[in-house]
mmCIF file of C-alpha atoms and ligand atoms in Angstrom:
data_model
loop_
_atom_site.group_PDB
_atom_site.id
_atom_site.type_symbol
_atom_site.label_atom_id
_atom_site.label_comp_id
_atom_site.label_asym_id
_atom_site.label_seq_id
_atom_site.Cartn_x
_atom_site.Cartn_y
_atom_site.Cartn_z
ATOM 1 C CA MET N 6 99.791 120.329 102.441
ATOM 2 C CA GLY N 7 102.892 119.943 100.339
ATOM 3 C CA SER N 8 104.508 120.989 97.143
ATOM 4 C CA TYR N 9 106.251 118.243 95.168
ATOM 5 C CA HIS N 10 108.499 118.277 92.149
ATOM 6 C CA ILE N 11 107.962 115.274 89.980
ATOM 7 C CA THR N 12 110.169 114.445 87.010
ATOM 8 C CA VAL N 13 107.949 112.847 84.384
ATOM 9 C CA LEU N 14 109.462 110.436 81.894
ATOM 10 C CA LYS N 15 106.618 109.277 79.637
ATOM 11 C CA GLY N 16 109.026 107.212 77.512
ATOM 12 C CA ASP N 17 107.987 105.112 74.532
ATOM 13 C CA GLY N 18 104.971 103.228 73.177
ATOM 14 C CA ILE N 19 101.998 103.436 75.513
ATOM 15 C CA GLY N 20 104.152 105.285 78.142
ATOM 16 C CA PRO N 21 102.612 108.675 77.175
ATOM 17 C CA ASP N 22 99.048 107.243 77.162
ATOM 18 C CA VAL N 23 99.229 105.830 80.718
ATOM 19 C CA VAL N 24 101.360 108.530 82.315
ATOM 20 C CA THR N 25 98.964 111.285 81.137
ATOM 21 C CA GLU N 26 96.163 109.589 83.066
ATOM 22 C CA ALA N 27 98.357 109.124 86.119
ATOM 23 C CA MET N 28 99.296 112.827 86.062
ATOM 24 C CA GLY N 29 95.557 113.582 86.038
ATOM 25 C CA VAL N 30 95.188 111.425 89.131
ATOM 26 C CA LEU N 31 98.024 113.263 90.899
ATOM 27 C CA GLU N 32 96.318 116.587 90.179
ATOM 28 C CA CYS N 33 92.961 115.295 91.333
ATOM 29 C CA VAL N 34 94.452 113.990 94.651
ATOM 30 C CA GLY N 35 96.304 117.296 94.960
ATOM 31 C CA LYS N 36 93.103 119.265 94.722
ATOM 32 C CA LYS N 37 91.301 117.121 97.241
ATOM 33 C CA TYR N 38 94.126 116.970 99.796
ATOM 34 C CA GLY N 39 95.771 120.384 99.214
ATOM 35 C CA HIS N 40 99.045 119.318 97.548
ATOM 36 C CA ASP N 41 100.802 121.137 94.637
ATOM 37 C CA PHE N 42 102.611 119.306 91.931
ATOM 38 C CA VAL N 43 105.244 120.690 89.635
ATOM 39 C CA PHE N 44 105.770 118.405 86.666
ATOM 40 C CA ASN N 45 109.104 118.491 84.859
ATOM 41 C CA GLU N 46 108.713 116.432 81.669
ATOM 42 C CA LYS N 47 111.896 115.009 80.141
ATOM 43 C CA LEU N 48 112.784 112.498 77.486
ATOM 44 C CA ALA N 49 114.151 109.020 78.293
ATOM 45 C CA GLY N 50 114.369 105.822 76.257
ATOM 46 C CA GLY N 51 113.901 105.457 72.533
ATOM 47 C CA CYS N 52 112.321 108.878 72.181
ATOM 48 C CA ALA N 53 115.398 110.459 73.731
ATOM 49 C CA TYR N 54 117.691 108.480 71.453
ATOM 50 C CA ASP N 55 115.718 109.775 68.435
ATOM 51 C CA ALA N 56 115.951 113.360 69.637
ATOM 52 C CA TYR N 57 119.490 113.438 71.165
ATOM 53 C CA GLY N 58 121.266 110.306 70.039
ATOM 54 C CA GLU N 59 121.324 108.902 73.575
ATOM 55 C CA PRO N 60 118.634 107.175 75.672
ATOM 56 C CA LEU N 61 119.339 109.081 78.897
ATOM 57 C CA PRO N 62 120.555 112.627 78.115
ATOM 58 C CA GLU N 63 122.462 114.459 80.894
ATOM 59 C CA GLU N 64 119.639 116.942 81.133
ATOM 60 C CA THR N 65 117.116 114.215 81.949
ATOM 61 C CA LEU N 66 119.382 112.669 84.636
ATOM 62 C CA GLU N 67 119.948 116.090 86.199
ATOM 63 C CA ALA N 68 116.211 116.790 86.315
ATOM 64 C CA CYS N 69 115.682 113.387 87.958
ATOM 65 C CA LYS N 70 118.318 114.171 90.611
ATOM 66 C CA ASN N 71 116.693 117.467 91.412
ATOM 67 C CA GLY N 72 113.096 116.284 91.831
ATOM 68 C CA ASP N 73 111.305 114.587 94.728
ATOM 69 C CA ALA N 74 110.213 111.570 92.718
ATOM 70 C CA ILE N 75 110.142 110.186 89.148
ATOM 71 C CA LEU N 76 107.070 109.007 87.302
ATOM 72 C CA LEU N 77 108.075 106.685 84.446
ATOM 73 C CA GLY N 78 105.891 105.146 81.735
ATOM 74 C CA ALA N 79 107.782 102.551 79.750
ATOM 75 C CA VAL N 80 110.863 102.544 77.528
ATOM 76 C CA GLY N 81 111.900 100.507 74.524
ATOM 77 C CA GLY N 82 110.460 98.986 71.373
ATOM 78 C CA PRO N 83 111.478 97.077 68.213
ATOM 79 C CA LYS N 84 112.583 100.331 66.605
ATOM 80 C CA TRP N 85 115.614 100.479 68.907
ATOM 81 C CA ASP N 86 116.344 96.771 69.332
ATOM 82 C CA HIS N 87 119.189 96.848 66.820
ATOM 83 C CA LEU N 88 121.240 99.369 68.793
ATOM 84 C CA PRO N 89 124.306 98.385 70.857
ATOM 85 C CA ALA N 90 123.425 97.592 74.498
ATOM 86 C CA ASN N 91 124.542 100.933 75.920
ATOM 87 C CA LEU N 92 122.309 102.885 73.512
ATOM 88 C CA ARG N 93 119.247 100.631 73.884
ATOM 89 C CA PRO N 94 116.447 102.124 76.037
ATOM 90 C CA GLU N 95 116.561 99.188 78.517
ATOM 91 C CA ALA N 96 120.200 99.298 79.519
ATOM 92 C CA GLY N 97 120.999 102.874 78.365
ATOM 93 C CA ALA N 98 118.120 104.498 80.181
ATOM 94 C CA LEU N 99 116.532 102.201 82.680
ATOM 95 C CA LEU N 100 119.577 100.463 84.159
ATOM 96 C CA LYS N 101 121.469 103.787 84.118
ATOM 97 C CA LEU N 102 118.677 105.559 85.984
ATOM 98 C CA ARG N 103 118.654 102.775 88.615
ATOM 99 C CA SER N 104 122.375 102.816 89.187
ATOM 100 C CA SER N 105 123.012 106.604 88.903
ATOM 101 C CA LEU N 106 120.195 107.367 91.348
ATOM 102 C CA GLY N 107 121.019 104.578 93.795
ATOM 103 C CA LEU N 108 117.548 102.974 93.426
ATOM 104 C CA TYR N 109 118.542 99.697 95.014
ATOM 105 C CA ALA N 110 115.202 98.525 96.410
ATOM 106 C CA ASN N 111 112.641 97.454 93.888
ATOM 107 C CA LEU N 112 109.189 96.766 95.360
ATOM 108 C CA ARG N 113 106.883 94.815 93.126
ATOM 109 C CA PRO N 114 103.529 93.957 94.655
ATOM 110 C CA ALA N 115 101.591 91.140 92.965
ATOM 111 C CA ILE N 116 97.977 91.558 94.035
ATOM 112 C CA ILE N 117 94.838 89.967 92.790
ATOM 113 C CA HIS N 118 91.939 92.431 92.873
ATOM 114 C CA LYS N 119 88.757 90.693 94.058
ATOM 115 C CA ALA N 120 86.832 91.872 90.974
ATOM 116 C CA LEU N 121 89.467 90.192 88.733
ATOM 117 C CA SER N 122 90.038 86.942 90.668
ATOM 118 C CA ASP N 123 89.045 84.801 87.682
ATOM 119 C CA ALA N 124 91.817 86.366 85.561
ATOM 120 C CA SER N 125 94.473 84.199 87.290
ATOM 121 C CA PRO N 126 95.618 81.204 85.295
ATOM 122 C CA ILE N 127 95.898 79.260 88.542
ATOM 123 C CA LYS N 128 93.011 77.076 89.700
ATOM 124 C CA PRO N 129 90.538 78.873 92.067
ATOM 125 C CA GLU N 130 91.019 76.204 94.780
ATOM 126 C CA ILE N 131 94.727 77.168 94.938
ATOM 127 C CA ILE N 132 94.417 80.891 94.556
ATOM 128 C CA GLY N 133 91.172 81.608 96.497
ATOM 129 C CA ASP N 134 89.765 85.016 95.874
ATOM 130 C CA SER N 135 92.880 87.000 96.824
ATOM 131 C CA LEU N 136 96.606 87.022 96.629
ATOM 132 C CA ASP N 137 98.996 89.572 97.990
ATOM 133 C CA ILE N 138 102.722 89.041 97.513
ATOM 134 C CA LEU N 139 105.387 91.713 97.696
ATOM 135 C CA VAL N 140 108.595 90.976 95.761
ATOM 136 C CA VAL N 141 111.549 92.992 97.058
ATOM 137 C CA ARG N 142 114.226 92.777 94.365
ATOM 138 C CA GLU N 143 117.767 94.057 94.770
ATOM 139 C CA LEU N 144 118.147 96.476 91.828
ATOM 140 C CA THR N 145 121.652 97.931 91.568
ATOM 141 C CA GLY N 146 123.956 94.965 92.136
ATOM 142 C CA GLY N 147 124.618 91.427 91.070
ATOM 143 C CA ILE N 148 125.115 90.185 87.559
ATOM 144 C CA TYR N 149 123.391 93.205 85.988
ATOM 145 C CA PHE N 150 126.263 95.416 87.059
ATOM 146 C CA GLY N 151 129.134 92.967 87.602
ATOM 147 C CA GLU N 152 132.312 92.683 85.616
ATOM 148 C CA ARG N 153 131.588 91.468 82.047
ATOM 149 C CA GLY N 154 133.310 90.887 78.828
ATOM 150 C CA TYR N 155 134.764 88.582 76.275
ATOM 151 C CA ARG N 156 137.949 86.522 76.487
ATOM 152 C CA GLU N 157 139.809 83.743 74.809
ATOM 153 C CA GLY N 158 138.704 80.444 76.350
ATOM 154 C CA LYS N 159 139.753 76.835 75.851
ATOM 155 C CA HIS N 160 137.419 76.488 72.918
ATOM 156 C CA GLY N 161 137.809 79.934 71.417
ATOM 157 C CA GLU N 162 135.930 83.101 72.294
ATOM 158 C CA GLU N 163 133.796 83.109 75.425
ATOM 159 C CA ALA N 164 131.655 85.664 77.182
ATOM 160 C CA TYR N 165 131.194 86.160 80.900
ATOM 161 C CA ASP N 166 129.088 88.139 83.436
ATOM 162 C CA VAL N 167 129.981 88.133 87.111
ATOM 163 C CA GLU N 168 127.441 87.782 89.917
ATOM 164 C CA ALA N 169 128.940 89.559 92.931
ATOM 165 C CA TYR N 170 127.256 90.798 96.144
ATOM 166 C CA SER N 171 128.706 92.600 99.111
ATOM 167 C CA GLU N 172 127.465 92.118 102.633
ATOM 168 C CA PHE N 173 126.506 95.800 102.597
ATOM 169 C CA GLU N 174 124.278 95.407 99.544
ATOM 170 C CA ILE N 175 122.562 92.292 100.932
ATOM 171 C CA LYS N 176 122.010 93.847 104.345
ATOM 172 C CA ARG N 177 120.333 96.961 103.070
ATOM 173 C CA ILE N 178 117.884 95.132 100.830
ATOM 174 C CA ALA N 179 117.145 92.632 103.590
ATOM 175 C CA VAL N 180 116.319 95.525 105.935
ATOM 176 C CA GLN N 181 113.854 96.853 103.385
ATOM 177 C CA ALA N 182 112.176 93.422 103.151
ATOM 178 C CA PHE N 183 111.866 92.979 106.913
ATOM 179 C CA GLU N 184 110.578 96.525 107.387
ATOM 180 C CA ALA N 185 107.902 95.845 104.720
ATOM 181 C CA ALA N 186 107.015 92.507 106.375
ATOM 182 C CA MET N 187 106.492 94.208 109.716
ATOM 183 C CA LYS N 188 103.690 96.230 108.064
ATOM 184 C CA ARG N 189 102.208 93.091 106.443
ATOM 185 C CA ASN N 190 101.997 89.445 107.494
ATOM 186 C CA LYS N 191 105.438 89.250 109.114
ATOM 187 C CA HIS N 192 106.796 86.585 106.839
ATOM 188 C CA VAL N 193 109.908 86.926 104.626
ATOM 189 C CA THR N 194 111.012 84.300 102.146
ATOM 190 C CA SER N 195 114.593 84.835 100.955
ATOM 191 C CA ILE N 196 115.287 83.287 97.547
ATOM 192 C CA ASP N 197 118.804 82.234 96.580
ATOM 193 C CA LYS N 198 120.882 79.436 95.042
ATOM 194 C CA ALA N 199 122.992 78.773 98.089
ATOM 195 C CA ASN N 200 123.403 75.073 97.187
ATOM 196 C CA VAL N 201 125.680 76.207 94.348
ATOM 197 C CA LEU N 202 126.658 79.882 94.379
ATOM 198 C CA GLU N 203 129.116 81.577 96.798
ATOM 199 C CA SER N 204 127.271 84.880 96.360
ATOM 200 C CA SER N 205 124.089 83.113 97.495
ATOM 201 C CA LYS N 206 125.838 81.668 100.579
ATOM 202 C CA LEU N 207 126.779 85.149 101.678
ATOM 203 C CA TRP N 208 123.248 86.246 100.827
ATOM 204 C CA ARG N 209 121.724 83.565 103.052
ATOM 205 C CA ARG N 210 124.089 84.175 105.928
ATOM 206 C CA THR N 211 123.560 87.953 105.819
ATOM 207 C CA VAL N 212 119.746 87.758 105.572
ATOM 208 C CA THR N 213 119.767 85.365 108.562
ATOM 209 C CA GLU N 214 121.852 87.863 110.453
ATOM 210 C CA VAL N 215 119.528 90.780 109.656
ATOM 211 C CA ALA N 216 116.495 88.621 110.757
ATOM 212 C CA LYS N 217 117.808 88.686 114.328
ATOM 213 C CA ASP N 218 116.737 92.334 114.513
ATOM 214 C CA TYR N 219 113.169 91.326 113.608
ATOM 215 C CA PRO N 220 112.217 88.540 116.025
ATOM 216 C CA GLU N 221 108.512 88.900 115.117
ATOM 217 C CA VAL N 222 109.141 88.159 111.466
ATOM 218 C CA GLU N 223 109.279 84.548 110.331
ATOM 219 C CA LEU N 224 112.106 83.944 107.830
ATOM 220 C CA ASP N 225 112.438 81.055 105.501
ATOM 221 C CA HIS N 226 114.996 80.391 102.709
ATOM 222 C CA MET N 227 114.198 78.838 99.422
ATOM 223 C CA TYR N 228 116.278 77.832 96.423
ATOM 224 C CA VAL N 229 115.183 79.745 93.364
ATOM 225 C CA ASP N 230 114.188 76.642 91.372
ATOM 226 C CA ASN N 231 111.960 75.503 94.234
ATOM 227 C CA ALA N 232 110.561 78.963 94.662
ATOM 228 C CA ALA N 233 109.611 79.103 90.995
ATOM 229 C CA MET N 234 107.695 75.869 91.541
ATOM 230 C CA GLN N 235 106.085 76.887 94.875
ATOM 231 C CA LEU N 236 104.798 80.125 93.376
ATOM 232 C CA VAL N 237 102.398 78.246 91.171
ATOM 233 C CA ARG N 238 101.901 75.215 93.477
ATOM 234 C CA ASN N 239 101.182 77.175 96.708
ATOM 235 C CA PRO N 240 101.301 80.926 96.094
ATOM 236 C CA LYS N 241 99.662 81.642 99.382
ATOM 237 C CA HIS N 242 102.804 80.548 101.140
ATOM 238 C CA PHE N 243 104.394 83.878 100.232
ATOM 239 C CA ASP N 244 104.129 87.269 101.937
ATOM 240 C CA VAL N 245 107.374 89.179 101.243
ATOM 241 C CA ILE N 246 110.000 87.753 98.953
ATOM 242 C CA VAL N 247 113.504 89.166 99.007
ATOM 243 C CA THR N 248 115.984 88.234 96.321
ATOM 244 C CA SER N 249 118.838 89.305 94.090
ATOM 245 C CA ASN N 250 118.588 91.385 90.916
ATOM 246 C CA ILE N 251 118.471 88.510 88.387
ATOM 247 C CA PHE N 252 116.347 86.134 90.470
ATOM 248 C CA GLY N 253 113.982 89.027 91.241
ATOM 249 C CA ASP N 254 113.661 89.867 87.544
ATOM 250 C CA ILE N 255 112.442 86.341 86.835
ATOM 251 C CA ILE N 256 110.404 85.678 89.966
ATOM 252 C CA SER N 257 108.565 89.012 89.736
ATOM 253 C CA ASP N 258 107.429 88.273 86.200
ATOM 254 C CA GLU N 259 106.189 84.883 87.398
ATOM 255 C CA ALA N 260 104.397 86.439 90.353
ATOM 256 C CA SER N 261 102.807 89.071 88.143
ATOM 257 C CA GLN N 262 101.516 86.447 85.702
ATOM 258 C CA ILE N 263 99.858 84.579 88.580
ATOM 259 C CA THR N 264 97.635 87.620 89.082
ATOM 260 C CA GLY N 265 96.591 87.304 85.453
ATOM 261 C CA SER N 266 96.661 90.995 84.733
ATOM 262 C CA ILE N 267 100.053 92.525 84.247
ATOM 263 C CA GLY N 268 98.337 95.776 83.187
ATOM 264 C CA MET N 269 97.380 96.250 86.848
ATOM 265 C CA LEU N 270 100.741 96.012 88.614
ATOM 266 C CA PRO N 271 102.714 99.001 89.852
ATOM 267 C CA SER N 272 106.269 99.213 91.126
ATOM 268 C CA ALA N 273 108.551 101.451 93.166
ATOM 269 C CA SER N 274 112.328 101.665 92.967
ATOM 270 C CA LEU N 275 113.662 103.340 96.079
ATOM 271 C CA ALA N 276 116.908 104.860 97.172
ATOM 272 C CA ASP N 277 117.851 105.494 100.804
ATOM 273 C CA GLY N 278 115.579 108.207 102.164
ATOM 274 C CA ALA N 279 112.363 109.135 100.401
ATOM 275 C CA PHE N 280 113.449 109.350 96.755
ATOM 276 C CA GLY N 281 111.985 106.888 94.359
ATOM 277 C CA MET N 282 111.059 106.086 90.767
ATOM 278 C CA TYR N 283 107.524 104.770 90.114
ATOM 279 C CA GLU N 284 106.518 102.825 87.041
ATOM 280 C CA PRO N 285 104.145 100.154 85.877
ATOM 281 C CA ILE N 286 105.565 96.636 85.538
ATOM 282 C CA HIS N 287 104.342 96.274 81.978
ATOM 283 C CA GLY N 288 106.342 97.223 78.898
ATOM 284 C CA SER N 289 105.782 99.792 76.163
ATOM 285 C CA ALA N 290 103.352 97.724 74.017
ATOM 286 C CA PRO N 291 104.146 99.695 70.811
ATOM 287 C CA ASP N 292 101.444 97.855 68.899
ATOM 288 C CA ILE N 293 98.658 99.708 70.786
ATOM 289 C CA ALA N 294 100.528 103.009 71.444
ATOM 290 C CA GLY N 295 98.435 106.159 71.051
ATOM 291 C CA GLN N 296 95.261 104.202 70.411
ATOM 292 C CA ASP N 297 93.476 104.759 73.733
ATOM 293 C CA LYS N 298 93.627 101.000 74.445
ATOM 294 C CA ALA N 299 96.218 100.666 77.204
ATOM 295 C CA ASN N 300 95.279 100.035 80.800
ATOM 296 C CA PRO N 301 96.438 103.037 82.910
ATOM 297 C CA ILE N 302 95.765 101.282 86.275
ATOM 298 C CA ALA N 303 99.349 100.030 86.824
ATOM 299 C CA THR N 304 100.685 103.579 86.392
ATOM 300 C CA ILE N 305 97.919 105.025 88.547
ATOM 301 C CA LEU N 306 98.651 102.508 91.306
ATOM 302 C CA SER N 307 102.352 103.458 90.955
ATOM 303 C CA VAL N 308 101.306 107.003 91.880
ATOM 304 C CA ALA N 309 99.623 105.540 94.974
ATOM 305 C CA MET N 310 103.007 103.957 95.822
ATOM 306 C CA MET N 311 104.636 107.371 95.318
ATOM 307 C CA PHE N 312 102.331 108.883 97.927
ATOM 308 C CA ARG N 313 103.048 106.027 100.306
ATOM 309 C CA TYR N 314 106.824 105.768 99.969
ATOM 310 C CA SER N 315 108.129 109.151 98.779
ATOM 311 C CA PHE N 316 105.582 111.542 100.318
ATOM 312 C CA GLN N 317 104.577 109.589 103.423
ATOM 313 C CA LYS N 318 100.921 110.166 102.624
ATOM 314 C CA PRO N 319 99.164 106.818 103.248
ATOM 315 C CA ASP N 320 95.646 108.397 103.153
ATOM 316 C CA GLU N 321 96.173 109.675 99.641
ATOM 317 C CA ALA N 322 97.599 106.300 98.561
ATOM 318 C CA ALA N 323 94.628 104.468 100.012
ATOM 319 C CA ALA N 324 92.191 106.907 98.290
ATOM 320 C CA ILE N 325 93.670 106.050 94.908
ATOM 321 C CA GLU N 326 93.599 102.315 95.630
ATOM 322 C CA ARG N 327 90.006 102.461 96.797
ATOM 323 C CA ALA N 328 89.000 104.405 93.661
ATOM 324 C CA VAL N 329 90.591 101.695 91.446
ATOM 325 C CA ASP N 330 88.787 98.939 93.377
ATOM 326 C CA ALA N 331 85.465 100.792 93.130
ATOM 327 C CA VAL N 332 85.759 101.287 89.370
ATOM 328 C CA LEU N 333 86.637 97.579 88.870
ATOM 329 C CA ALA N 334 83.760 96.531 91.143
ATOM 330 C CA GLU N 335 81.362 98.550 88.936
ATOM 331 C CA GLY N 336 82.529 96.348 86.094
ATOM 332 C CA TRP N 337 84.559 98.842 84.006
ATOM 333 C CA ARG N 338 87.370 97.096 82.057
ATOM 334 C CA THR N 339 90.077 98.100 79.599
ATOM 335 C CA PRO N 340 90.552 95.544 76.763
ATOM 336 C CA ASP N 341 93.431 93.673 78.509
ATOM 337 C CA ILE N 342 91.205 92.732 81.497
ATOM 338 C CA ALA N 343 87.885 92.503 79.739
ATOM 339 C CA GLY N 344 85.998 89.197 79.898
ATOM 340 C CA PRO N 345 83.799 87.744 77.166
ATOM 341 C CA GLY N 346 80.672 89.715 78.173
ATOM 342 C CA ASP N 347 82.402 93.057 78.897
ATOM 343 C CA VAL N 348 82.285 96.147 76.651
ATOM 344 C CA PRO N 349 85.831 97.531 77.048
ATOM 345 C CA ILE N 350 86.533 101.173 77.708
ATOM 346 C CA GLY N 351 89.607 103.218 76.684
ATOM 347 C CA THR N 352 92.609 104.538 78.557
ATOM 348 C CA LYS N 353 91.165 108.012 78.994
ATOM 349 C CA LYS N 354 87.775 106.854 80.197
ATOM 350 C CA MET N 355 89.390 104.562 82.774
ATOM 351 C CA GLY N 356 91.536 107.470 84.030
ATOM 352 C CA GLN N 357 88.481 109.745 84.251
ATOM 353 C CA LEU N 358 86.370 107.216 86.160
ATOM 354 C CA ILE N 359 89.106 106.664 88.729
ATOM 355 C CA ARG N 360 89.432 110.456 89.164
ATOM 356 C CA GLU N 361 85.663 110.773 89.653
ATOM 357 C CA HIS N 362 85.835 108.153 92.422
ATOM 358 C CA ILE N 363 88.651 110.018 94.202
HETATM 359 C C1 IPM M 12 112.435 94.743 84.505
HETATM 360 C C2 IPM M 12 112.894 94.616 83.096
HETATM 361 C C3 IPM M 12 114.336 95.137 82.959
HETATM 362 C C4 IPM M 12 115.206 94.276 83.904
HETATM 363 C C5 IPM M 12 114.950 95.131 81.561
HETATM 364 C C6 IPM M 12 114.043 95.909 80.616
HETATM 365 C C7 IPM M 12 116.322 95.703 81.569
HETATM 366 O O1 IPM M 12 112.835 93.307 82.660
HETATM 367 O O2 IPM M 12 112.363 95.884 85.008
HETATM 368 O O3 IPM M 12 112.091 93.702 85.094
HETATM 369 O O4 IPM M 12 115.677 93.234 83.510
HETATM 370 O O5 IPM M 12 115.414 94.732 85.068
HETATM 371 MG MG1 MG M 13 111.867 91.979 84.085
#
């Protein structure tokens, strides 16, 4: 039994479509397992800019700080692309939420569901019928938040962005990765560019130091260029990947594409303690917004992560994941994951089927 306050940021584009289904799943799990959810809906992203002239109003940030967890749909769209960086939904809302709430650990699982194994663009003899990689991306440091600006250079104006990491920041993300690995296949691959970058040398040294506390976990280090290659050459090498903000941004997109179905992938952004923000990996897909075409599974699986990481309710999380697998095994598909012979179903129907299975 528990009562949870969830700040809901539906955001832009298909955000409202998919979050509505995920809220239905929360309520359904609540009924079955005896939990109560109080939803506090606020505006963030382009919709907030339209209403208040800023992508992350103070009221939204306050609500986020006061809740137990955040459920986010997606932010952004071409309508707001012309705005200066600090007013754009991506930097003005998403990056500000991450930094203001201390959400430094970004967990991005890239999983191939058995029923969808032929969706991967990688040859079957390489991928087999399953893949399960967890990317642990540092989310509040590095070049995303470093010193930046313009200055007069030798050849006129130049722009710069600084990649800086403290031992403290590296250590705490490494601990998250090793802890996750202990519950999985006990293998961490740390990705850096230590053959060139000072920040990566400190990264490698610090991760190696943290590894001493986890003698059961095998640690290997990989340069980011090689890792990009190994991910498509031999994806089964990887269990847990830990890496910096910018490398994690790139590598997690690559890992998600290997699964072939970005509409399926959830994510969690965690602070110290139990607080977290949960969102699908995909974007706001404005071209199909409000048309009952979006795949709600990534957001629904994000709710499963919420149960696991913020509420410490693994049974509830597993119930959601089982329901998703069952619906896929029965052959139900939204347009994004439909094969040639499939008759696709809509967002709402997919949500309803998953709830029925729970
Ligand atoms: C992501 C996105 C964001 C990032 C953008 C929208 C700022 O690409 O969450 O991976 O770069 O972190
Ligand atoms: Mg990205």
